[in-house]
């Protein structure tokens, strides 16, 4: 979703419709508040500080090798909050923002800010779904996508 929206902002002529499922540009809320809201470490993880050390170590282990068949034309700039919000405003096609009603990833305030930035945006909030809307409420997600993507008769 993030890279689809960046692509649509960089190449608005190439995208006819866009659906963003519980994702958007970086949340403007302070990082500490978002971490506390999203990451409630279990007793097994110990403290938040220990959890952050584990996350940093995991990031260092990741490899960034170029996958076979990679097309440089698909390369997008690294993520930047300012750039992502600016690109969102350049998206010309109808854009559906789907938010899980219980999501802690895409906060309602951020989804509403996205709608204000999008030229032709609409919002669907799926009740009883978190960030994994497709897992929590698959039928509701499919219904919202069908209504948005299929031609009306």
CSV table of C-alpha atoms in Angstrom, one decimal:
chain,number,residue,atom,x,y,z
A,1,UNK,CA,0.0,0.0,0.0
A,2,UNK,CA,2.7,2.5,0.9
A,3,UNK,CA,4.7,1.9,-2.3
A,4,UNK,CA,1.5,1.8,-4.4
A,5,UNK,CA,0.5,5.2,-3.1
A,6,UNK,CA,4.0,6.5,-3.7
A,7,UNK,CA,3.9,5.2,-7.3
A,8,UNK,CA,0.5,6.7,-7.9
A,9,UNK,CA,1.8,10.1,-6.6
A,10,UNK,CA,4.8,9.9,-8.9
A,11,UNK,CA,2.9,8.6,-11.9
A,12,UNK,CA,-0.7,9.7,-11.5
A,13,UNK,CA,-1.4,9.1,-15.2
A,14,UNK,CA,-0.6,5.4,-14.8
A,15,UNK,CA,-3.1,4.5,-12.1
A,16,UNK,CA,-6.8,4.3,-12.7
A,17,UNK,CA,-7.9,3.3,-9.1
A,18,UNK,CA,-6.1,2.8,-5.8
A,19,UNK,CA,-7.1,0.9,-2.7
A,20,UNK,CA,-5.1,1.5,0.5
A,21,UNK,CA,-5.8,-1.2,3.1
A,22,UNK,CA,-5.1,0.1,6.6
A,23,UNK,CA,-1.8,1.8,5.7
A,24,UNK,CA,-0.8,5.4,4.8
A,25,UNK,CA,2.0,7.9,5.2
A,26,UNK,CA,3.8,7.9,8.6
A,27,UNK,CA,1.6,8.9,11.4
A,28,UNK,CA,2.3,12.5,12.7
A,29,UNK,CA,1.7,11.3,16.3
A,30,UNK,CA,4.8,11.4,18.5
A,31,UNK,CA,6.8,8.2,18.0
A,32,UNK,CA,6.8,7.3,21.8
A,33,UNK,CA,3.1,7.5,22.0
A,34,UNK,CA,2.7,5.2,18.9
A,35,UNK,CA,5.2,2.7,20.3
A,36,UNK,CA,3.4,2.6,23.6
A,37,UNK,CA,0.0,2.2,21.9
A,38,UNK,CA,1.2,-0.6,19.4
A,39,UNK,CA,3.8,-2.5,21.4
A,40,UNK,CA,2.8,-3.8,24.7
A,41,UNK,CA,5.7,-6.1,25.4
A,42,UNK,CA,4.9,-9.4,27.1
A,43,UNK,CA,6.6,-10.7,30.2
A,44,UNK,CA,8.7,-12.9,27.9
A,45,UNK,CA,10.1,-9.9,26.1
A,46,UNK,CA,10.9,-8.0,29.3
A,47,UNK,CA,11.1,-4.3,29.0
A,48,UNK,CA,10.4,-2.0,26.1
A,49,UNK,CA,14.1,-1.2,25.9
A,50,UNK,CA,14.9,-4.9,25.4
A,51,UNK,CA,12.3,-5.2,22.7
A,52,UNK,CA,13.7,-2.2,20.9
A,53,UNK,CA,17.2,-3.8,21.1
A,54,UNK,CA,15.8,-7.0,19.5
A,55,UNK,CA,14.2,-4.9,16.7
A,56,UNK,CA,17.4,-3.1,15.9
A,57,UNK,CA,19.3,-6.4,15.8
A,58,UNK,CA,16.7,-7.9,13.5
A,59,UNK,CA,17.1,-4.9,11.2
A,60,UNK,CA,20.9,-5.2,11.1
A,61,UNK,CA,20.5,-8.9,10.0
A,62,UNK,CA,18.3,-8.1,7.0
A,63,UNK,CA,20.0,-8.3,3.6
A,64,UNK,CA,19.2,-5.8,0.9
A,65,UNK,CA,20.3,-7.8,-2.1
A,66,UNK,CA,18.7,-7.0,-5.4
A,67,UNK,CA,16.2,-9.8,-6.2
A,68,UNK,CA,16.4,-11.6,-9.6
A,69,UNK,CA,14.5,-9.9,-12.3
A,70,UNK,CA,14.5,-6.6,-10.5
A,71,UNK,CA,13.5,-3.7,-12.8
A,72,UNK,CA,15.2,-0.4,-11.9
A,73,UNK,CA,12.2,1.4,-13.4
A,74,UNK,CA,10.2,0.2,-10.4
A,75,UNK,CA,12.6,1.8,-8.0
A,76,UNK,CA,11.0,4.3,-5.7
A,77,UNK,CA,12.6,6.8,-3.3
A,78,UNK,CA,13.2,5.8,0.3
A,79,UNK,CA,10.3,6.5,2.6
A,80,UNK,CA,10.0,10.0,3.9
A,81,UNK,CA,7.0,11.4,5.9
A,82,UNK,CA,7.1,14.7,4.1
A,83,UNK,CA,7.4,13.2,0.7
A,84,UNK,CA,4.7,10.6,1.3
A,85,UNK,CA,2.2,13.2,2.4
A,86,UNK,CA,3.1,15.4,-0.6
A,87,UNK,CA,2.8,12.5,-3.0
A,88,UNK,CA,-0.6,11.6,-1.6
A,89,UNK,CA,-1.9,15.0,-2.7
A,90,UNK,CA,-0.7,14.3,-6.3
A,91,UNK,CA,-2.8,11.1,-6.7
A,92,UNK,CA,-5.4,11.9,-9.3
A,93,UNK,CA,-7.4,8.6,-9.4
A,94,UNK,CA,-10.3,7.6,-7.1
A,95,UNK,CA,-8.6,6.3,-4.0
A,96,UNK,CA,-10.3,4.1,-1.3
A,97,UNK,CA,-8.8,4.2,2.1
A,98,UNK,CA,-9.9,1.1,4.1
A,99,UNK,CA,-9.3,1.2,7.8
A,100,UNK,CA,-9.8,-1.5,10.4
A,101,UNK,CA,-12.1,0.0,13.0
A,102,UNK,CA,-9.8,-1.4,15.8
A,103,UNK,CA,-6.5,-0.7,14.0
A,104,UNK,CA,-3.6,0.7,15.9
A,105,UNK,CA,-1.5,1.0,12.7
A,106,UNK,CA,-3.7,3.5,10.8
A,107,UNK,CA,-5.3,5.8,13.3
A,108,UNK,CA,-8.6,7.4,12.5
A,109,UNK,CA,-7.1,10.9,12.7
A,110,UNK,CA,-4.5,9.9,10.1
A,111,UNK,CA,-7.1,8.3,7.8
A,112,UNK,CA,-9.1,11.5,7.9
A,113,UNK,CA,-6.0,13.6,7.2
A,114,UNK,CA,-5.3,11.3,4.2
A,115,UNK,CA,-8.9,12.0,2.9
A,116,UNK,CA,-8.2,15.7,3.1
A,117,UNK,CA,-4.9,15.3,1.2
A,118,UNK,CA,-6.4,13.0,-1.6
A,119,UNK,CA,-8.0,14.6,-4.6
A,120,UNK,CA,-10.6,11.9,-4.9
A,121,UNK,CA,-10.5,9.9,-1.7
A,122,UNK,CA,-13.2,7.9,0.2
A,123,UNK,CA,-13.0,6.1,3.5
A,124,UNK,CA,-14.5,2.8,4.6
A,125,UNK,CA,-14.0,1.7,8.2
A,126,UNK,CA,-14.5,-2.0,8.8
A,127,UNK,CA,-15.8,-2.7,12.3
A,128,UNK,CA,-14.3,-5.5,14.4
A,129,UNK,CA,-11.1,-5.4,12.3
A,130,UNK,CA,-7.6,-4.5,13.2
A,131,UNK,CA,-4.7,-3.8,10.8
A,132,UNK,CA,-5.1,-7.2,9.1
A,133,UNK,CA,-8.6,-6.3,7.7
A,134,UNK,CA,-8.3,-9.2,5.2
A,135,UNK,CA,-7.8,-11.6,8.0
A,136,UNK,CA,-10.3,-10.2,10.6
A,137,UNK,CA,-13.2,-9.3,8.2
A,138,UNK,CA,-12.5,-10.8,4.8
A,139,UNK,CA,-16.2,-10.6,3.6
A,140,UNK,CA,-16.5,-6.9,4.6
A,141,UNK,CA,-13.2,-6.1,2.8
A,142,UNK,CA,-14.2,-7.9,-0.4
A,143,UNK,CA,-17.6,-6.1,-0.4
A,144,UNK,CA,-15.9,-2.7,0.0
A,145,UNK,CA,-13.4,-3.5,-2.7
A,146,UNK,CA,-16.1,-4.8,-5.1
A,147,UNK,CA,-18.2,-1.7,-4.6
A,148,UNK,CA,-15.1,0.5,-5.3
A,149,UNK,CA,-13.5,-1.4,-8.2
A,150,UNK,CA,-16.4,-2.9,-10.2
A,151,UNK,CA,-18.3,-0.8,-12.7
A,152,UNK,CA,-21.7,0.2,-11.7
A,153,UNK,CA,-24.6,-0.7,-13.9
